[in-house]
PDB file of C-alpha atoms in Angstrom:
ATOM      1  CA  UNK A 551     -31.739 -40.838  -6.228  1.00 26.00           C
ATOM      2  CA  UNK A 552     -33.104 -40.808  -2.740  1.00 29.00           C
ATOM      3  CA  UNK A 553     -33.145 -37.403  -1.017  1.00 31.00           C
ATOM      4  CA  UNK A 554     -31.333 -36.369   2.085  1.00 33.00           C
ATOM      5  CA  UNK A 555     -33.920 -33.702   2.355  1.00 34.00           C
ATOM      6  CA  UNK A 556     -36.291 -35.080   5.397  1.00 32.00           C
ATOM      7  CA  UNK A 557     -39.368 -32.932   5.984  1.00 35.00           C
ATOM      8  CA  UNK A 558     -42.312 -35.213   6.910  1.00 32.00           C
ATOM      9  CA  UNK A 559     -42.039 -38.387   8.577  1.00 30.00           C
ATOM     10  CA  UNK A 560     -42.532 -40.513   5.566  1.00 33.00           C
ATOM     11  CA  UNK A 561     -39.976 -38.866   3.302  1.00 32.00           C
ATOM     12  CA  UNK A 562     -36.905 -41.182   2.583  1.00 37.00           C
ATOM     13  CA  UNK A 563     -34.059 -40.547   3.675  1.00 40.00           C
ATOM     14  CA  UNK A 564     -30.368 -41.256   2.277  1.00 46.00           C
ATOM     15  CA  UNK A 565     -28.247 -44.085   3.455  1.00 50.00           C
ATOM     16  CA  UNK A 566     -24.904 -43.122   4.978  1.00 53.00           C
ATOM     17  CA  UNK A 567     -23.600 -44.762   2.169  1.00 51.00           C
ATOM     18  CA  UNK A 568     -25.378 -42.304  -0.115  1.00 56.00           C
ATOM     19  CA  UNK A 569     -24.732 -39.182   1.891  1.00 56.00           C
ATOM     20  CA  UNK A 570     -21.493 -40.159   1.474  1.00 58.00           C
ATOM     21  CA  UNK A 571     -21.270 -40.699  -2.590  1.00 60.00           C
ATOM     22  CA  UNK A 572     -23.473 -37.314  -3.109  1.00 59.00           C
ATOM     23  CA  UNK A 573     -20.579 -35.685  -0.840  1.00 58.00           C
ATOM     24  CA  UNK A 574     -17.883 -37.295  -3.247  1.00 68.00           C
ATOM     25  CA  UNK A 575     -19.979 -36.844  -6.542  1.00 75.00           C
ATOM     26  CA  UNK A 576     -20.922 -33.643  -6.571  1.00 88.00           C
ATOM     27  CA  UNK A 577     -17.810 -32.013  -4.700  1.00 92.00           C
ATOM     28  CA  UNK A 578     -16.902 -28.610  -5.747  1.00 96.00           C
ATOM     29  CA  UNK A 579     -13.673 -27.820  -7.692  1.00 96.00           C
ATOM     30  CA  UNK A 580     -12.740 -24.407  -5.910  1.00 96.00           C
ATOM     31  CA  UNK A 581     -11.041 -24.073  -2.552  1.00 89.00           C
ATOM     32  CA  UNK A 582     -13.252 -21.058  -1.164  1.00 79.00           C
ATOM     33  CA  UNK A 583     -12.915 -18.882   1.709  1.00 75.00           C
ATOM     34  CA  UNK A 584     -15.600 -20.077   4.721  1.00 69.00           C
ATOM     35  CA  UNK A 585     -16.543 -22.788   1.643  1.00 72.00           C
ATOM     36  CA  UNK A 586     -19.520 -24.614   3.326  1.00 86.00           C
ATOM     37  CA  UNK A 587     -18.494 -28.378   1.678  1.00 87.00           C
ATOM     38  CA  UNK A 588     -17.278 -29.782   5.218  1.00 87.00           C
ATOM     39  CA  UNK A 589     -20.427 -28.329   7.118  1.00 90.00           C
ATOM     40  CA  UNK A 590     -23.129 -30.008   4.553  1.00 94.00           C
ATOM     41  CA  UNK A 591     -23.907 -32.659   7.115  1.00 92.00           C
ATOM     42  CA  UNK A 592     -25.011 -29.750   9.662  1.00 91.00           C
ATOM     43  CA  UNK A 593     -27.272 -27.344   8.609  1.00 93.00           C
ATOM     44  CA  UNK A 594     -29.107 -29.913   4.930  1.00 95.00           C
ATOM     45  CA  UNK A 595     -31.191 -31.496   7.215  1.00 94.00           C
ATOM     46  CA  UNK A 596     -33.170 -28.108   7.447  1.00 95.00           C
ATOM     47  CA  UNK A 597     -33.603 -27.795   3.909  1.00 96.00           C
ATOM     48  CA  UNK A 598     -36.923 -27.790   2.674  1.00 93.00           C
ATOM     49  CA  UNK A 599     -38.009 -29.837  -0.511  1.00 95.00           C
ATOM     50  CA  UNK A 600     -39.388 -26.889  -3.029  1.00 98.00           C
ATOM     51  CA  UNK A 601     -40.348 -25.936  -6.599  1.00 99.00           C
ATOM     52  CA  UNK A 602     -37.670 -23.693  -6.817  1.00 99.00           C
ATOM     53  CA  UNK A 603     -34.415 -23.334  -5.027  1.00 99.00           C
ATOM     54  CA  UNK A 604     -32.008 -20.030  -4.804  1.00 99.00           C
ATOM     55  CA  UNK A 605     -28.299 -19.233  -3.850  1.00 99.00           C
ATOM     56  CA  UNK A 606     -28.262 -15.324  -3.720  1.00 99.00           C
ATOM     57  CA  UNK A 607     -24.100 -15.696  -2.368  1.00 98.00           C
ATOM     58  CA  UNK A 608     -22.954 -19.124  -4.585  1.00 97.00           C
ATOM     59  CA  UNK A 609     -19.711 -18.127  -3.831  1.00 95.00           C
ATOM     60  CA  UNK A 610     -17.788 -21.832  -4.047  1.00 95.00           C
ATOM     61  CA  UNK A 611     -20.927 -23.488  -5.038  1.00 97.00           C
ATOM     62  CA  UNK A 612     -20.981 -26.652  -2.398  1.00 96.00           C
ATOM     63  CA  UNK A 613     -24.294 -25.814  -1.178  1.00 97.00           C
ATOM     64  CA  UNK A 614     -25.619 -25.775  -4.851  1.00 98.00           C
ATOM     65  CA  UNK A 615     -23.993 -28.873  -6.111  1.00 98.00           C
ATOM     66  CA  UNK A 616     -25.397 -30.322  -3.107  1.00 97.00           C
ATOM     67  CA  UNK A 617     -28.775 -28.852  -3.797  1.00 98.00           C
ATOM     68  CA  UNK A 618     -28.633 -30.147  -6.847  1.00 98.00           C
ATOM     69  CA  UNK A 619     -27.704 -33.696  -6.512  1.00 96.00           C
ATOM     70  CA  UNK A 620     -30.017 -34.472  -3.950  1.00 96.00           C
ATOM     71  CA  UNK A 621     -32.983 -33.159  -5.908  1.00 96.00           C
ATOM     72  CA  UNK A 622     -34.505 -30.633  -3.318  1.00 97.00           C
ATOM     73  CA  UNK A 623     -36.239 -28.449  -6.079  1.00 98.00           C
ATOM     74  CA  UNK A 624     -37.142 -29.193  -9.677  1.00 98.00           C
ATOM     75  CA  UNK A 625     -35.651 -25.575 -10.369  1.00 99.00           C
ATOM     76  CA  UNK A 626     -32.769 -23.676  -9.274  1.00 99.00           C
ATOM     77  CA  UNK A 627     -31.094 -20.185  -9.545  1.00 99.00           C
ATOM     78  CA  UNK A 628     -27.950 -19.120  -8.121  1.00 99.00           C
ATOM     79  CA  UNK A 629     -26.215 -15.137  -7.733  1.00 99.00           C
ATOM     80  CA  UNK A 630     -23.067 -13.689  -6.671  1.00 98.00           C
ATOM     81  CA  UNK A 631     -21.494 -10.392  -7.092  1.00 96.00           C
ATOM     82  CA  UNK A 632     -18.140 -11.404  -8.532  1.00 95.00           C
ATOM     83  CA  UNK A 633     -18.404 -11.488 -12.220  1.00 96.00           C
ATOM     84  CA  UNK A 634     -15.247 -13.306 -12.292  1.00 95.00           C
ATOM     85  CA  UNK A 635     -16.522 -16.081 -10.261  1.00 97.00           C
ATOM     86  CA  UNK A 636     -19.490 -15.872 -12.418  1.00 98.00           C
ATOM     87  CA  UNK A 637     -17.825 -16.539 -15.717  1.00 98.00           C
ATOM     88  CA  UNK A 638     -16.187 -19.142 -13.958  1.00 98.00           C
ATOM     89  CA  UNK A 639     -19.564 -20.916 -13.008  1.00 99.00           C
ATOM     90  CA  UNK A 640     -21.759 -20.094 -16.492  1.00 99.00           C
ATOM     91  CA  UNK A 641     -18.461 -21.276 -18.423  1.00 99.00           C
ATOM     92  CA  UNK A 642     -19.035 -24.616 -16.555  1.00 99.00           C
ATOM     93  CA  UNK A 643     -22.610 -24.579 -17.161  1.00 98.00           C
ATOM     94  CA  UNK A 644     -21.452 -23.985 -21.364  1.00 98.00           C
ATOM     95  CA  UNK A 645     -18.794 -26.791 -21.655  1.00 99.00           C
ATOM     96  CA  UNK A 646     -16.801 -28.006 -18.689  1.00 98.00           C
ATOM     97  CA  UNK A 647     -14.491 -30.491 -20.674  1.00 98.00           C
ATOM     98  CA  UNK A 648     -13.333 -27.503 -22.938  1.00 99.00           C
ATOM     99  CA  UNK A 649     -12.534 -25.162 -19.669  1.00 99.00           C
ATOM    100  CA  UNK A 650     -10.260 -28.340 -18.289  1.00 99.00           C
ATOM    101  CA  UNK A 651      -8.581 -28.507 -21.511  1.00 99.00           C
ATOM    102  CA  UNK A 652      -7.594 -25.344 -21.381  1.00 99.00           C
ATOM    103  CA  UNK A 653      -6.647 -25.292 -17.776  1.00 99.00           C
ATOM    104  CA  UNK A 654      -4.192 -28.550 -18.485  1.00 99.00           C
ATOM    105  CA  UNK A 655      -2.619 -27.057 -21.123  1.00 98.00           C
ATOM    106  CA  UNK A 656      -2.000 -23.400 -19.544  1.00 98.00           C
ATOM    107  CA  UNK A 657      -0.740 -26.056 -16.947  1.00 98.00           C
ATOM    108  CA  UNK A 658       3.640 -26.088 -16.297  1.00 98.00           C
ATOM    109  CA  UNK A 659       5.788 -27.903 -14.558  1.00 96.00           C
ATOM    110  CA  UNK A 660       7.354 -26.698 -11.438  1.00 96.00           C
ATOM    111  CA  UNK A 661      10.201 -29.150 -10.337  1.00 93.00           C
ATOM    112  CA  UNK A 662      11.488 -26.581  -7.262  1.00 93.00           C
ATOM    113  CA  UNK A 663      11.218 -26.267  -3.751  1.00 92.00           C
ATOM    114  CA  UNK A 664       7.571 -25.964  -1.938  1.00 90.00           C
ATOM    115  CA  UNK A 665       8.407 -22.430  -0.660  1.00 89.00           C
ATOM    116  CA  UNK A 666       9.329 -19.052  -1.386  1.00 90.00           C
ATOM    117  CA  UNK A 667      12.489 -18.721  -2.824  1.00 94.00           C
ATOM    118  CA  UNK A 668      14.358 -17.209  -6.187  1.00 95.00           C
ATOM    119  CA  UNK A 669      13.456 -20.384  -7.785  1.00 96.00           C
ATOM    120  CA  UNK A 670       9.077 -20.078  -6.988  1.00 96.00           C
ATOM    121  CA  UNK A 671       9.635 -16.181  -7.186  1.00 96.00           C
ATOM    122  CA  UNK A 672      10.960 -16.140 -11.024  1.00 97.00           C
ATOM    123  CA  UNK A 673       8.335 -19.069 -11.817  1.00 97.00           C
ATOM    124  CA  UNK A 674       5.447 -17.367 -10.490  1.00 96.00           C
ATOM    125  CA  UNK A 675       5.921 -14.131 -11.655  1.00 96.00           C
ATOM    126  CA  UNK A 676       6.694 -15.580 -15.142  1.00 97.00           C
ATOM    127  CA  UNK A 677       3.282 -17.921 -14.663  1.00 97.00           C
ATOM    128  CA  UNK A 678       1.111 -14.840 -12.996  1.00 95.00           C
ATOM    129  CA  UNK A 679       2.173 -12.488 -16.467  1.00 96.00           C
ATOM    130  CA  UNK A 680       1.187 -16.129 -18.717  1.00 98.00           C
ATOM    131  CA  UNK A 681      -2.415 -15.566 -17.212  1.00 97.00           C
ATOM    132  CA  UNK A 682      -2.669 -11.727 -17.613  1.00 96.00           C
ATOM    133  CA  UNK A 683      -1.890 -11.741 -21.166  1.00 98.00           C
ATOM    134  CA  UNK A 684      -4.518 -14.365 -21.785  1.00 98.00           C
ATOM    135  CA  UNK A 685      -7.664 -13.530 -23.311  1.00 98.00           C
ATOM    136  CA  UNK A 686     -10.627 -11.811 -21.921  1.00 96.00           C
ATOM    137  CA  UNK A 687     -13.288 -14.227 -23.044  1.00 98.00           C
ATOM    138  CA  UNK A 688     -15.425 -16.000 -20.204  1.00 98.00           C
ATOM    139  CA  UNK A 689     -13.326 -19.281 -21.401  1.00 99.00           C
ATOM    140  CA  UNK A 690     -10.444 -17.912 -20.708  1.00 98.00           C
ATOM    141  CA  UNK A 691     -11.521 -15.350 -17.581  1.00 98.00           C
ATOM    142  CA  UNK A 692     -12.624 -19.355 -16.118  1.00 98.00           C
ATOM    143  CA  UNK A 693      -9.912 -20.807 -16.642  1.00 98.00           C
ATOM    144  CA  UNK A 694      -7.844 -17.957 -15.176  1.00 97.00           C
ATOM    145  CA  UNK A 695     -10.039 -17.813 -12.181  1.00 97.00           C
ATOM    146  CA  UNK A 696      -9.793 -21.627 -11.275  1.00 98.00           C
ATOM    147  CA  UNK A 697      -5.945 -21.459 -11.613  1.00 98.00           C
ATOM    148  CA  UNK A 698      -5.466 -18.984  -9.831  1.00 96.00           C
ATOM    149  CA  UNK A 699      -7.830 -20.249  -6.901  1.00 95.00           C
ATOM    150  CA  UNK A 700      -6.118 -23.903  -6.660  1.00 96.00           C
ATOM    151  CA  UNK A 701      -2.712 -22.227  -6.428  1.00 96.00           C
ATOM    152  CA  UNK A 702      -3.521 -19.406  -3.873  1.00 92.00           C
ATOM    153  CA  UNK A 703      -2.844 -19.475  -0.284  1.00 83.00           C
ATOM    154  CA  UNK A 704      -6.884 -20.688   0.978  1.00 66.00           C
ATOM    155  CA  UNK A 705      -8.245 -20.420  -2.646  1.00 56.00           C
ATOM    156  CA  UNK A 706      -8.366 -16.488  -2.087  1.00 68.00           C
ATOM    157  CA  UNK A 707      -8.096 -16.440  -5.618  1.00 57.00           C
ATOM    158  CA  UNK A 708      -7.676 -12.661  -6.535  1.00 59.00           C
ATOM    159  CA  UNK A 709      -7.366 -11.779  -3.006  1.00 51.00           C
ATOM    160  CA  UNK A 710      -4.266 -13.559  -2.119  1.00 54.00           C
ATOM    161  CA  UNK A 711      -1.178 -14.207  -4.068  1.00 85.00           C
ATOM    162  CA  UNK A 712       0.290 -17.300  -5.384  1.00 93.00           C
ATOM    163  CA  UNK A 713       2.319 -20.267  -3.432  1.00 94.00           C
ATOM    164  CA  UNK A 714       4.263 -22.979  -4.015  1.00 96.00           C
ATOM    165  CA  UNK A 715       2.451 -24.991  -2.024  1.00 94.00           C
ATOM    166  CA  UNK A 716      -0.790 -24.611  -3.173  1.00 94.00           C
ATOM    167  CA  UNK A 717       0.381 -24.620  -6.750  1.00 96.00           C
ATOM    168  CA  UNK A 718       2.161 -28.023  -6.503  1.00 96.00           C
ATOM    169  CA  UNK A 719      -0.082 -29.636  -3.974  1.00 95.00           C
ATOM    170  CA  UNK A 720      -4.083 -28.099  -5.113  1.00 94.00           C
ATOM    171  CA  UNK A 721      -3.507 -27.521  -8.621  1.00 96.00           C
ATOM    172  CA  UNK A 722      -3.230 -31.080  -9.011  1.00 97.00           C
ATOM    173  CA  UNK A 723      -4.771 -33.330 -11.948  1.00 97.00           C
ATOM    174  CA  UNK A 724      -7.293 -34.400  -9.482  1.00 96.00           C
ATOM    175  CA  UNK A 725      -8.715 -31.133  -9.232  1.00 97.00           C
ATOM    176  CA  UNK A 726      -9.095 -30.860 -13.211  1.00 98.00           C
ATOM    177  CA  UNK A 727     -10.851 -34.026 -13.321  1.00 97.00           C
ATOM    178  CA  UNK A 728     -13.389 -33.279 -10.858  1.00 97.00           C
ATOM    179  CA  UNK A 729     -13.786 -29.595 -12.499  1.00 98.00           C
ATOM    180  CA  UNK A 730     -14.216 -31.768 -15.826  1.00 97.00           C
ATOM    181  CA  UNK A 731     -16.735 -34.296 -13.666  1.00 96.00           C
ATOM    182  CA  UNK A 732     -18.857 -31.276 -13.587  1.00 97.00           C
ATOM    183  CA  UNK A 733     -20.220 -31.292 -17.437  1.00 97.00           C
ATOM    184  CA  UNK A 734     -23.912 -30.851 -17.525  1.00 97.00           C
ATOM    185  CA  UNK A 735     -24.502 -31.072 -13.792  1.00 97.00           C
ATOM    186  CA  UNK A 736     -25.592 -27.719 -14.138  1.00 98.00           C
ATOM    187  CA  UNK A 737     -28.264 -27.801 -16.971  1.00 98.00           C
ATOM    188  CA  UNK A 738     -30.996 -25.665 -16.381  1.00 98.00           C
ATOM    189  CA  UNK A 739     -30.120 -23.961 -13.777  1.00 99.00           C
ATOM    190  CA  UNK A 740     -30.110 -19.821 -13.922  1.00 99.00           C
ATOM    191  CA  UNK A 741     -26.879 -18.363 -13.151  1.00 99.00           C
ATOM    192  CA  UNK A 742     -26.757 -14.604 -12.490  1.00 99.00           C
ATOM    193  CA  UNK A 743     -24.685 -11.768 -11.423  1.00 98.00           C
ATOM    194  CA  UNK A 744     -26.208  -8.949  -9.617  1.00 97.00           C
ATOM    195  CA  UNK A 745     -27.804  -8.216  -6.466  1.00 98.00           C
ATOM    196  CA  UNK A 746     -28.842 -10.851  -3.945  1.00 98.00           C
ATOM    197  CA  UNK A 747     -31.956  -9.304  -3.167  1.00 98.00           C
ATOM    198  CA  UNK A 748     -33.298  -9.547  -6.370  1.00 99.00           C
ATOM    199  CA  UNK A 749     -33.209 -13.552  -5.315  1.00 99.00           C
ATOM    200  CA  UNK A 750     -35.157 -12.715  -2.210  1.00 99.00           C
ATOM    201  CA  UNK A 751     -37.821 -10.136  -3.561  1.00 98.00           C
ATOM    202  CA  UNK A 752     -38.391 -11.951  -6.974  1.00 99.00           C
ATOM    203  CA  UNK A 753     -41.904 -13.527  -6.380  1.00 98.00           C
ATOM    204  CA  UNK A 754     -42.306 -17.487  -6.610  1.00 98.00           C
ATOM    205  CA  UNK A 755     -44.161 -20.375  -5.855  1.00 97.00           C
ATOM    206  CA  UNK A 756     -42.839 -22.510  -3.096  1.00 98.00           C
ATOM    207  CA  UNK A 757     -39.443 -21.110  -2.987  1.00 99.00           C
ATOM    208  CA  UNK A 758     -36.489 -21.946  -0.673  1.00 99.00           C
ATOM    209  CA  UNK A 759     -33.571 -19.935  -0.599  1.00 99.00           C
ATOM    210  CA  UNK A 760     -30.034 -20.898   1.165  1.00 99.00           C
ATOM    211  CA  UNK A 761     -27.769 -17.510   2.186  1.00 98.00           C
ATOM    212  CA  UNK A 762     -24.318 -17.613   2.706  1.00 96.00           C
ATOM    213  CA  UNK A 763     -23.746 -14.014   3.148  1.00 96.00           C
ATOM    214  CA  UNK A 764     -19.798 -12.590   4.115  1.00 93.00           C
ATOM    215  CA  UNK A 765     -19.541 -12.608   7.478  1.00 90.00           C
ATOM    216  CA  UNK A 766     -19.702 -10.191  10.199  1.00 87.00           C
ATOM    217  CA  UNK A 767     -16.507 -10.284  12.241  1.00 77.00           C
ATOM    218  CA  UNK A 768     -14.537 -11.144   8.878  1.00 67.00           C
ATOM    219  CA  UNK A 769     -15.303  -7.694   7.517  1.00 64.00           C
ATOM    220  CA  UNK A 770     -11.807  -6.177   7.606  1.00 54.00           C
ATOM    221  CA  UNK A 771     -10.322  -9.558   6.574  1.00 51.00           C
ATOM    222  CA  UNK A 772     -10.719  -9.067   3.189  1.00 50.00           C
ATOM    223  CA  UNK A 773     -11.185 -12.570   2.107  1.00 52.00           C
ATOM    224  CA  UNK A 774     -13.370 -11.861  -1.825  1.00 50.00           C
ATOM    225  CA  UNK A 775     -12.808 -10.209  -4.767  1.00 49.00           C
ATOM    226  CA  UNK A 776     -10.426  -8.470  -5.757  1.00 54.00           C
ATOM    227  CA  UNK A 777      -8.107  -7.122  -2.656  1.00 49.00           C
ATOM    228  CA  UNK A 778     -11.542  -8.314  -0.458  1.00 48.00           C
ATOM    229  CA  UNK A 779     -13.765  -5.613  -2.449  1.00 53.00           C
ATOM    230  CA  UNK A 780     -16.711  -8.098  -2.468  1.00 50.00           C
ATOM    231  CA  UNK A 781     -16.293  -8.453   1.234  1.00 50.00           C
ATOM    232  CA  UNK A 782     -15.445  -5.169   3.131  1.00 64.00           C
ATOM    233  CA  UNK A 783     -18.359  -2.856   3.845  1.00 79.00           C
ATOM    234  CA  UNK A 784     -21.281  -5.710   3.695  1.00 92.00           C
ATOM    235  CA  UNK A 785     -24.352  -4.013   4.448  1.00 95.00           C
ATOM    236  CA  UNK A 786     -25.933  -6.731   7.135  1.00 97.00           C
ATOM    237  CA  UNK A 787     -28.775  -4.318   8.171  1.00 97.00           C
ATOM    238  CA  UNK A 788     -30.015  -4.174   4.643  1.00 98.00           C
ATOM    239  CA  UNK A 789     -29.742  -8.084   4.025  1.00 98.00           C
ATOM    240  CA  UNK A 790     -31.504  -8.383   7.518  1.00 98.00           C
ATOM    241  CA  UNK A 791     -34.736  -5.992   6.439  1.00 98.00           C
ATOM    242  CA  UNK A 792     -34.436  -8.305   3.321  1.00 98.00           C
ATOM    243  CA  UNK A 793     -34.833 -11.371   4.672  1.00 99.00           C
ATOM    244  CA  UNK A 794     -37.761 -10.056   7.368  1.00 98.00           C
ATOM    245  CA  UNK A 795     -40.106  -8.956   4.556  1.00 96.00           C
ATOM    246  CA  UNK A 796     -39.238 -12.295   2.201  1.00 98.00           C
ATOM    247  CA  UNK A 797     -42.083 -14.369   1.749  1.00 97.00           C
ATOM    248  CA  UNK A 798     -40.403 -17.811   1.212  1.00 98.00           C
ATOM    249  CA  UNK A 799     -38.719 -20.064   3.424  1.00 98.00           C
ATOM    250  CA  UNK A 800     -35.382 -19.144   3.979  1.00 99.00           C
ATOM    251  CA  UNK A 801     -32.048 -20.665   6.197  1.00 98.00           C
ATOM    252  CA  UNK A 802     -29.077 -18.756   6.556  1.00 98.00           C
ATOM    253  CA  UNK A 803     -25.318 -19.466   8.134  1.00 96.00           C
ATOM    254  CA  UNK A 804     -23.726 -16.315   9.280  1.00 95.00           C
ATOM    255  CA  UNK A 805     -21.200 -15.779  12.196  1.00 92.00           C
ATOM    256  CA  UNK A 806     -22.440 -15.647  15.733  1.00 94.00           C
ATOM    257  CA  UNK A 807     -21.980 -12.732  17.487  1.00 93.00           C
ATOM    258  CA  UNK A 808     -24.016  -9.808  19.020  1.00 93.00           C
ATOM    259  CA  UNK A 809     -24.852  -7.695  16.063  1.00 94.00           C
ATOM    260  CA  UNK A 810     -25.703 -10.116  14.077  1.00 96.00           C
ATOM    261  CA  UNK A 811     -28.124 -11.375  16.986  1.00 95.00           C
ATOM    262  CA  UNK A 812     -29.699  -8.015  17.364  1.00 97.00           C
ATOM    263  CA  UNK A 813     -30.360  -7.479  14.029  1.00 98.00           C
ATOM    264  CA  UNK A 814     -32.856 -11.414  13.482  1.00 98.00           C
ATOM    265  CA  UNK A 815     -35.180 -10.860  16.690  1.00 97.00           C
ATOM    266  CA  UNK A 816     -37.591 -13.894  17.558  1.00 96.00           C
ATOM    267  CA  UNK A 817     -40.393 -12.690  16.423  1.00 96.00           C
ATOM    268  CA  UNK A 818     -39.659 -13.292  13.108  1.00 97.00           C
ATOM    269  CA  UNK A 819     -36.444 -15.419  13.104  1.00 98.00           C
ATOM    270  CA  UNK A 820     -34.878 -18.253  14.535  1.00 97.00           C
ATOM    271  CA  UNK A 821     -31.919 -19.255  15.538  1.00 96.00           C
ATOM    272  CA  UNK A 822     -29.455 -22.016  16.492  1.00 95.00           C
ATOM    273  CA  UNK A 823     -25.932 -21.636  17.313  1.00 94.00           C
ATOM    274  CA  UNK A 824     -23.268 -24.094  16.226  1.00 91.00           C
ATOM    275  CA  UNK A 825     -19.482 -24.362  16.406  1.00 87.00           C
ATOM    276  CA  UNK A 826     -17.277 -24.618  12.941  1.00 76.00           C
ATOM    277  CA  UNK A 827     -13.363 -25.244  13.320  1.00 63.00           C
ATOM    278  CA  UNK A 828     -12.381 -23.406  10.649  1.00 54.00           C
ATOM    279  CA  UNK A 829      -9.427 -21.854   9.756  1.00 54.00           C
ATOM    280  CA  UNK A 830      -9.428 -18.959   6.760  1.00 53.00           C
ATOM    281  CA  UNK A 831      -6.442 -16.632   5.698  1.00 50.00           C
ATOM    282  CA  UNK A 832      -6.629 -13.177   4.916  1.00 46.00           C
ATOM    283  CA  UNK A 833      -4.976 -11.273   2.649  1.00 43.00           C
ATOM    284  CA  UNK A 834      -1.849 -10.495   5.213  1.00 45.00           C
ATOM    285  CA  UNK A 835      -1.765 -13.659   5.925  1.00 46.00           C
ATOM    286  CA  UNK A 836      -3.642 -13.724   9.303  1.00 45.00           C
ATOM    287  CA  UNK A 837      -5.846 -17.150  10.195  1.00 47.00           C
ATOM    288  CA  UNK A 838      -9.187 -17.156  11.920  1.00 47.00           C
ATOM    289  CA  UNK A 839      -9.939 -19.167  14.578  1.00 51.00           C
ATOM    290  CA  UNK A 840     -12.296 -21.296  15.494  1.00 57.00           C
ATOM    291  CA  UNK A 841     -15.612 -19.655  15.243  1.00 68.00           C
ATOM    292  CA  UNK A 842     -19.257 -19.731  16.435  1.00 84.00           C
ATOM    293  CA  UNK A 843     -21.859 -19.663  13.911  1.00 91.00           C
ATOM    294  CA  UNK A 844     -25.642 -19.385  13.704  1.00 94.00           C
ATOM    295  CA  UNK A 845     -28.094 -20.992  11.346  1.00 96.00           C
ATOM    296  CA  UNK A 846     -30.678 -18.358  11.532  1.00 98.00           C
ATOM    297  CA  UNK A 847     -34.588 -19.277   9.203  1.00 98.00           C
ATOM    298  CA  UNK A 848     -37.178 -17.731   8.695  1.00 98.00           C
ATOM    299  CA  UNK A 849     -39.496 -18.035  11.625  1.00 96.00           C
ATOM    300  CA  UNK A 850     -41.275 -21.522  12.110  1.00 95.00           C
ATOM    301  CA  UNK A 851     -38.340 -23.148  10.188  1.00 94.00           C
ATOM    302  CA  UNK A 852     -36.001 -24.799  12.500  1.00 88.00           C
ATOM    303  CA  UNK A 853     -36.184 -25.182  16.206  1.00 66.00           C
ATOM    304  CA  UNK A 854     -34.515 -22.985  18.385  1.00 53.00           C
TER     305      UNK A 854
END
């Protein structure tokens, strides 16, 4: 497979034809908060071709696919901090088909209107006590987390509640087949959960690492784990003295705004703003608008 990944003049480069299979091939199942599949086109031509490529934040795990399907490293490891997103991920990793087996048959039909009423109300809250009493096995914690994040308002998953909407409209056979189109795409690669600067410190030969950190202004919206407890109180100094003693190549998408600027000077970052319409709900409901963002690399990486 050709890479998209251009860093010298005589690398090849992907077709638009093949930019746009890899998009369609190696799409993500989950609907994530500030999800990054839409925005692949903007900030993959600064990837770097490496020996081994890290995701400390894999969050909805575009960027990875991605990563992985157009062969940027012969090695990859990927972290997050929600160990029920995790189990989600290494379950995938273990046996995809078996996880959309189970998620078709934990599956039922709901013939009633697309909208809160007595009809969604006694459905849901008969559906939402279904997944509680299932078992706590990383099978079953998988297939519980994917349900619930195809049939939440925004894929908040367990930070947002249930809709008829998204249950009739995301939850959709479509979605299980490309959750089951995932078997084996992730053999080989290390899957963690713990602290994202143990991707950043760990020492490495030709390493590139891709952040996706929670964003700044979002703070107080709440948007991961459970009631937004993976989001609120984000410590962006300490990723920020993280990132300025790293010694691989690094790019990063964050939110633009002042703090954020203050805290990657240009003596040892750069940066380039660009605009995302994106819309994401919170957990009262609340969208964003459309925001200004900032790749910001590790100094000598991209052009400012």
């Amino acid at each position: 497979m050709k890479t998209m990944i251009s860093d010298s003049p005589d690398r090849p480069v992907a077709s638009e034809r093949d930019r746009s299979d890899l998009l369609r091939d190696w799409r993500s199942p989950l609907r994530y908060p500030g999800g990054k599949q839409k925005d692949l086109p903007i900030f993959t031509p600064y990837f770097r071709s490496a020996k081994e490529y890290r995701e400390p934040f894999l969050g909805g795990g575009s960027v990875l696919l991605h990563a992985i399907g157009s062969q940027v490293a012969q090695a990859f490891w990927a972290n997050d901090a929600n160990p029920l997103l995790m189990d989600f991920w290494q379950q995938v990793q273990t046996d995809a088909i078996a996880l959309a087996r189970l998620v078709r048959s934990l599956r039922d039909d709901y013939d009633g209107e697309r909208r809160k009423c007595d009809q969604w109300v006694e459905f849901r809250d008969r559906y939402q006590q279904k997944l509680a009493n299932l078992p706590g096995d990383r099978l079953h914690n998988a297939a519980r987390f994917f349900i619930l994040n195809r049939s939440t308002a925004s894929g908040l998953t367990e930070s947002g509640g249930m809709t008829a909407a998204a249950y009739c409209g995301r939850f959709t056979e479509s979605s299980i087949q490309r959750l089951e189109n995932l078997q084996g795409r992730l053999a080989g690669v290390r899957l963690t959960l713990g602290d994202y600067r143990e991707l950043i410190h760990a020492p490495g030969e030709d390493v590139f690492i891709f952040l996706d950190p929670p964003y700044f202004s979002a703070e107080q919206s709440r948007l991961y784990g459970r009631s937004g407890d993976l989001h609120k109180g984000f410590n962006h100094q300490q990723l920020a003295e993280s990132l300025r003693d790293c010694p691989h190549n690094w790019l990063m998408t964050i939110d633009n705004c002042e703090a954020i600027q203050d805290l990657y000077p240009a003596d040892w970052a750069d940066c380039l703003p660009w605009t995302k319409p994106y819309s994401m709900t919170n957990t009262q409901g609340r969208r964003s608008k459309a925001g200004q963002e900032l790749l910001i690399a590790k100094k000598g990486l991209i052009q400012c």
